[in-house]
Tab-separated table of C-alpha atoms in Angstrom:
chain	number	residue	atom	x	y	z
A	1	MET	CA	27.835	42.275	40.167
A	2	GLU	CA	25.274	42.863	39.014
A	3	PRO	CA	23.626	39.283	37.216
A	4	HIS	CA	21.727	41.017	34.709
A	5	GLN	CA	25.468	42.548	33.568
A	6	ASN	CA	25.950	38.558	31.464
A	7	THR	CA	24.703	39.483	28.653
A	8	GLY	CA	26.938	39.873	24.980
A	9	ASP	CA	29.781	38.628	24.752
A	10	ASP	CA	30.720	36.981	28.489
A	11	ARG	CA	27.415	35.157	28.357
A	12	ASP	CA	29.905	31.723	26.330
A	13	PRO	CA	29.810	31.816	23.307
A	14	GLY	CA	30.105	28.195	22.755
A	15	LEU	CA	26.806	27.625	24.009
A	16	GLN	CA	24.845	28.456	21.116
A	17	PRO	CA	26.585	27.389	18.117
A	18	GLU	CA	26.933	24.131	19.878
A	19	ARG	CA	24.073	23.479	20.201
A	20	THR	CA	22.533	24.846	16.446
A	21	ARG	CA	25.408	22.120	15.601
A	22	LEU	CA	24.283	19.051	17.218
A	23	ALA	CA	21.063	20.490	15.847
A	24	TRP	CA	21.370	19.847	12.355
A	25	ARG	CA	23.479	15.799	13.387
A	26	ARG	CA	20.179	15.556	15.109
A	27	THR	CA	18.343	16.510	11.426
A	28	THR	CA	20.754	14.211	10.000
A	29	LEU	CA	20.067	11.062	11.872
A	30	ALA	CA	15.795	12.592	11.279
A	31	GLY	CA	17.518	12.153	7.700
A	32	THR	CA	19.265	8.633	8.679
A	33	VAL	CA	15.768	7.025	9.744
A	34	ALA	CA	13.763	8.107	7.113
A	35	THR	CA	16.445	6.709	4.144
A	36	VAL	CA	16.622	4.271	5.948
A	37	LEU	CA	13.182	2.952	5.561
A	38	ALA	CA	12.641	4.166	2.838
A	39	VAL	CA	15.519	2.185	0.900
A	40	LYS	CA	13.378	-0.948	3.019
A	41	ALA	CA	9.792	-0.091	1.404
A	42	ALA	CA	12.212	0.055	-2.435
A	43	LEU	CA	13.906	-2.988	-2.331
A	44	ASN	CA	10.813	-4.651	-0.266
A	45	GLY	CA	9.271	-6.792	-3.217
A	46	GLY	CA	12.526	-7.753	-3.960
A	47	PRO	CA	15.614	-6.018	-5.444
A	48	ASP	CA	13.568	-5.574	-9.118
A	49	ALA	CA	15.670	-2.164	-11.803
A	50	PRO	CA	12.427	0.234	-9.886
A	51	GLY	CA	13.278	-0.252	-7.021
A	52	ILE	CA	16.377	-0.377	-6.990
A	53	THR	CA	16.991	2.863	-9.063
A	54	VAL	CA	13.862	4.593	-6.235
A	55	ALA	CA	16.301	2.770	-3.224
A	56	ALA	CA	19.457	4.241	-5.142
A	57	LEU	CA	18.039	7.829	-5.846
A	58	CYS	CA	16.723	7.999	-1.781
A	59	CYS	CA	20.320	6.879	-0.525
A	60	ALA	CA	21.809	9.677	-2.636
A	61	LEU	CA	19.235	12.078	-1.750
A	62	TRP	CA	20.814	11.679	1.649
A	63	LEU	CA	24.155	11.805	0.483
A	64	ALA	CA	22.708	15.691	-0.997
A	65	PHE	CA	21.226	16.175	2.644
A	66	LEU	CA	24.402	15.045	4.452
A	67	ALA	CA	26.975	17.229	2.298
A	68	VAL	CA	25.248	20.433	3.147
A	69	ALA	CA	24.807	19.280	6.697
A	70	HIS	CA	28.656	18.615	7.481
A	71	GLN	CA	29.599	22.067	5.653
A	72	ARG	CA	26.773	23.862	7.700
A	73	ILE	CA	28.632	21.566	11.224
A	74	ARG	CA	31.781	22.296	10.561
A	75	VAL	CA	31.610	26.333	10.148
A	76	LEU	CA	29.596	26.059	13.276
A	77	ALA	CA	32.973	23.815	14.465
A	78	GLU	CA	35.082	26.575	13.490
A	79	GLY	CA	34.898	28.613	17.152
A	80	GLY	CA	34.483	33.051	17.039
A	81	GLU	CA	31.316	33.646	16.035
A	82	PRO	CA	29.473	31.786	13.120
A	83	THR	CA	28.615	32.894	10.205
A	84	THR	CA	24.165	32.936	9.401
A	85	LEU	CA	22.959	30.214	7.745
A	86	THR	CA	22.812	30.552	3.031
A	87	PRO	CA	19.093	30.029	1.796
A	88	ARG	CA	20.405	27.999	-0.417
A	89	ILE	CA	21.900	25.497	2.004
A	90	ALA	CA	18.017	25.888	3.894
A	91	GLY	CA	16.658	25.035	0.494
A	92	THR	CA	18.511	22.268	-0.282
A	93	ALA	CA	18.319	20.747	3.389
A	94	ALA	CA	14.550	21.021	3.036
A	95	LEU	CA	14.415	20.004	-1.585
A	96	CYS	CA	16.058	16.602	-0.207
A	97	THR	CA	13.395	16.303	2.371
A	98	VAL	CA	10.643	17.154	-0.560
A	99	ALA	CA	12.497	14.947	-2.424
A	100	LEU	CA	12.284	11.672	-0.288
A	101	ALA	CA	8.507	12.527	-0.012
A	102	ALA	CA	8.394	12.147	-3.695
A	103	CYS	CA	10.000	9.000	-3.584
A	104	ALA	CA	8.100	7.608	-1.741
A	105	VAL	CA	4.877	8.513	-3.391
A	106	ALA	CA	6.424	6.578	-6.303
A	107	LEU	CA	6.601	3.748	-4.717
A	108	ILE	CA	2.712	4.037	-3.135
A	109	LEU	CA	1.215	4.882	-6.358
B	1	MET	CA	-6.701	42.761	-1.314
B	2	GLY	CA	-4.244	40.912	1.605
B	3	LYS	CA	-4.838	37.766	-0.822
B	4	VAL	CA	-2.315	38.662	-2.989
B	5	LEU	CA	-0.027	41.122	-0.926
B	6	GLN	CA	0.795	38.043	0.826
B	7	VAL	CA	0.364	35.939	-3.816
B	8	ILE	CA	3.497	39.188	-3.569
B	9	GLU	CA	5.173	38.234	-0.175
B	10	PHE	CA	5.540	34.639	-1.449
B	11	ARG	CA	6.609	35.418	-4.673
B	12	ARG	CA	9.669	37.628	-2.852
B	13	ASN	CA	10.686	35.628	-0.163
B	14	ILE	CA	10.181	31.986	-2.669
B	15	GLN	CA	13.106	34.342	-5.004
B	16	LEU	CA	15.185	35.304	-0.993
B	17	TRP	CA	15.762	31.179	-1.890
B	18	PHE	CA	17.491	31.151	-5.144
B	19	ALA	CA	19.076	34.797	-3.967
B	20	PRO	CA	20.879	34.825	-0.753
B	21	GLU	CA	22.957	37.795	-0.755
B	22	ARG	CA	19.548	39.475	-1.486
B	23	ILE	CA	19.069	38.485	2.013
B	24	LYS	CA	21.480	41.379	3.743
B	25	GLU	CA	19.800	44.356	1.492
B	26	ASP	CA	17.668	44.639	4.614
B	27	GLY	CA	18.409	46.428	7.532
B	28	ARG	CA	21.059	45.590	9.871
B	29	THR	CA	22.733	41.747	10.542
B	30	PRO	CA	20.320	41.002	13.838
B	31	ASP	CA	22.946	38.697	17.026
B	32	TYR	CA	23.851	36.253	15.818
B	33	ARG	CA	22.377	33.591	18.740
B	34	PHE	CA	19.117	34.498	17.829
B	35	SER	CA	20.093	33.863	14.206
B	36	LEU	CA	21.198	30.676	15.199
B	37	ALA	CA	17.273	30.263	17.091
B	38	ASN	CA	16.244	30.871	14.052
B	39	GLU	CA	18.026	28.191	12.774
B	40	ARG	CA	17.349	25.947	15.201
B	41	THR	CA	13.704	26.793	14.165
B	42	PHE	CA	13.866	25.549	10.890
B	43	LEU	CA	15.820	21.945	11.663
B	44	ALA	CA	13.896	20.733	13.945
B	45	TRP	CA	10.502	21.599	11.735
B	46	LEU	CA	12.881	19.884	8.866
B	47	ARG	CA	12.741	16.453	12.329
B	48	THR	CA	9.334	16.791	12.423
B	49	SER	CA	8.523	16.939	8.259
B	50	LEU	CA	11.090	14.252	7.864
B	51	ALA	CA	9.741	12.004	11.277
B	52	LEU	CA	6.547	12.412	9.885
B	53	ILE	CA	7.505	10.895	6.010
B	54	GLY	CA	9.218	7.992	8.003
B	55	GLY	CA	5.686	7.414	9.056
B	56	GLY	CA	5.007	7.512	5.647
B	57	PHE	CA	7.325	4.902	4.564
B	58	ALA	CA	6.389	2.719	8.231
B	59	VAL	CA	2.083	3.274	6.959
B	60	ASP	CA	3.301	1.224	3.571
B	61	GLN	CA	4.610	-1.523	5.022
B	62	PHE	CA	4.365	-2.384	8.212
B	63	LEU	CA	0.898	-2.086	7.731
B	64	PRO	CA	0.768	-4.510	4.721
B	65	ASP	CA	-2.905	-6.321	5.994
B	66	LEU	CA	-5.017	-4.007	5.447
B	67	ARG	CA	-6.594	-2.255	2.357
B	68	TRP	CA	-4.427	-0.252	-0.612
B	69	ALA	CA	-6.952	2.297	-0.847
B	70	TRP	CA	-6.481	2.826	3.330
B	71	ARG	CA	-2.810	1.887	3.386
B	72	ALA	CA	-2.350	4.420	0.028
B	73	GLY	CA	-4.735	7.414	2.005
B	74	LEU	CA	-3.107	7.368	5.155
B	75	ALA	CA	0.508	7.489	4.020
B	76	LEU	CA	-0.770	10.043	1.447
B	77	GLY	CA	-1.590	11.855	4.113
B	78	LEU	CA	1.645	11.961	6.472
B	79	LEU	CA	4.243	12.376	3.475
B	80	GLY	CA	1.355	15.407	1.931
B	81	ALA	CA	1.665	16.827	5.420
B	82	GLY	CA	5.524	16.031	5.449
B	83	VAL	CA	6.130	17.787	2.474
B	84	LEU	CA	4.348	20.926	3.685
B	85	CYS	CA	6.087	20.737	6.951
B	86	ALA	CA	9.728	21.085	5.032
B	87	LEU	CA	8.792	23.674	2.372
B	88	ARG	CA	6.875	26.094	4.783
B	89	ALA	CA	10.347	25.757	7.465
B	90	VAL	CA	12.339	27.289	4.152
B	91	ASN	CA	9.355	29.708	4.202
B	92	HIS	CA	8.938	30.569	8.106
B	93	TRP	CA	12.873	30.706	8.725
B	94	VAL	CA	13.067	33.389	5.256
B	95	ARG	CA	9.732	35.479	6.885
B	96	CYS	CA	11.452	34.799	10.934
B	97	GLU	CA	15.220	35.945	8.838
B	98	GLN	CA	13.532	39.048	7.864
B	99	ALA	CA	11.503	40.513	10.265
B	100	MET	CA	15.176	40.134	12.585
B	101	ARG	CA	16.765	42.125	10.201
B	102	ARG	CA	13.990	44.871	10.254
B	103	GLY	CA	13.241	45.500	13.559
B	104	GLU	CA	10.073	43.985	13.247
B	105	ASP	CA	7.622	41.742	15.156
B	106	LEU	CA	8.426	37.842	13.947
B	107	PRO	CA	5.606	36.129	11.879
B	108	VAL	CA	2.891	34.481	14.048
B	109	SER	CA	1.456	31.608	12.010
B	110	ARG	CA	-2.149	29.344	12.068
B	111	PHE	CA	0.415	26.134	10.184
B	112	PRO	CA	0.681	24.315	13.597
B	113	ALA	CA	-2.287	24.014	14.775
B	114	LEU	CA	-3.757	23.235	11.305
B	115	LEU	CA	-0.408	20.865	11.182
B	116	SER	CA	-1.993	19.629	14.725
B	117	ILE	CA	-5.123	19.252	13.400
B	118	GLY	CA	-3.480	17.080	10.319
B	119	VAL	CA	-1.949	14.951	12.547
B	120	ALA	CA	-4.736	14.380	14.829
B	121	ILE	CA	-7.068	13.493	11.936
B	122	VAL	CA	-4.923	10.815	10.475
B	123	ALA	CA	-3.773	9.540	13.984
B	124	VAL	CA	-8.040	9.168	14.519
B	125	ALA	CA	-8.294	7.679	10.970
B	126	MET	CA	-5.509	4.709	11.661
B	127	VAL	CA	-6.785	3.869	15.023
B	128	VAL	CA	-10.438	2.972	13.334
B	129	VAL	CA	-8.924	1.348	10.829
B	130	VAL	CA	-6.413	-0.760	12.392
B	131	LEU	CA	-9.335	-1.242	15.182
B	132	PHE	CA	-11.477	-2.565	12.187
B	133	GLY	CA	-10.680	-2.388	8.682
B	134	TRP	CA	-8.470	-5.055	9.530
B	135	GLU	CA	-8.068	-6.814	5.759
B	136	GLY	CA	-10.373	-4.363	5.224
């Protein structure tokens, strides 16, 4: 029983994908909190047309973010050796975040 | 010269965001556990970015008695940091993935230091404003 022989396939292969899956889940939760704050800010001055538009936009961004996160979570939950994250998913997630910030700037100015 | 190379590298990275197959042209596929660790780091940065953006909304929402200029300034500072964080998260992820494929050292960055200084400045400004600038 050499302690250092436990590399590669001997190590629990489910652990890393699961940790990554949970990291995606945490990230969607953080996104949800930010979206709730965004919608609250947008509808703060009464539900007028620009406020509703921004709120709807934020919800759409949140749904897009959830969609890519769910796609990735499904791949990670499948078991076996997961594929590498694609730049498309990473880019979409980051762009949704940036667009949410743009909505915030529009609300403040 | 170094600056020019940096700009070229940056443009190449942005092209990679939208051409995922090109990342596979370089080097060998690393152990998937390293890729997953890189992915989790990316997600941690994205959460940081979302938290900063949430903070921007919160400043705008929950400090209504503040003078508009201060409120907008603090909120925009947090939002700007959030945007930088999100963009940098993707860029750093791509660079790490490439470095791992080529067997190079992982890229180092002064971004974490700059971000923490920025957050510290916003925090100090917020303390000062809340203590002395209330009602403006």
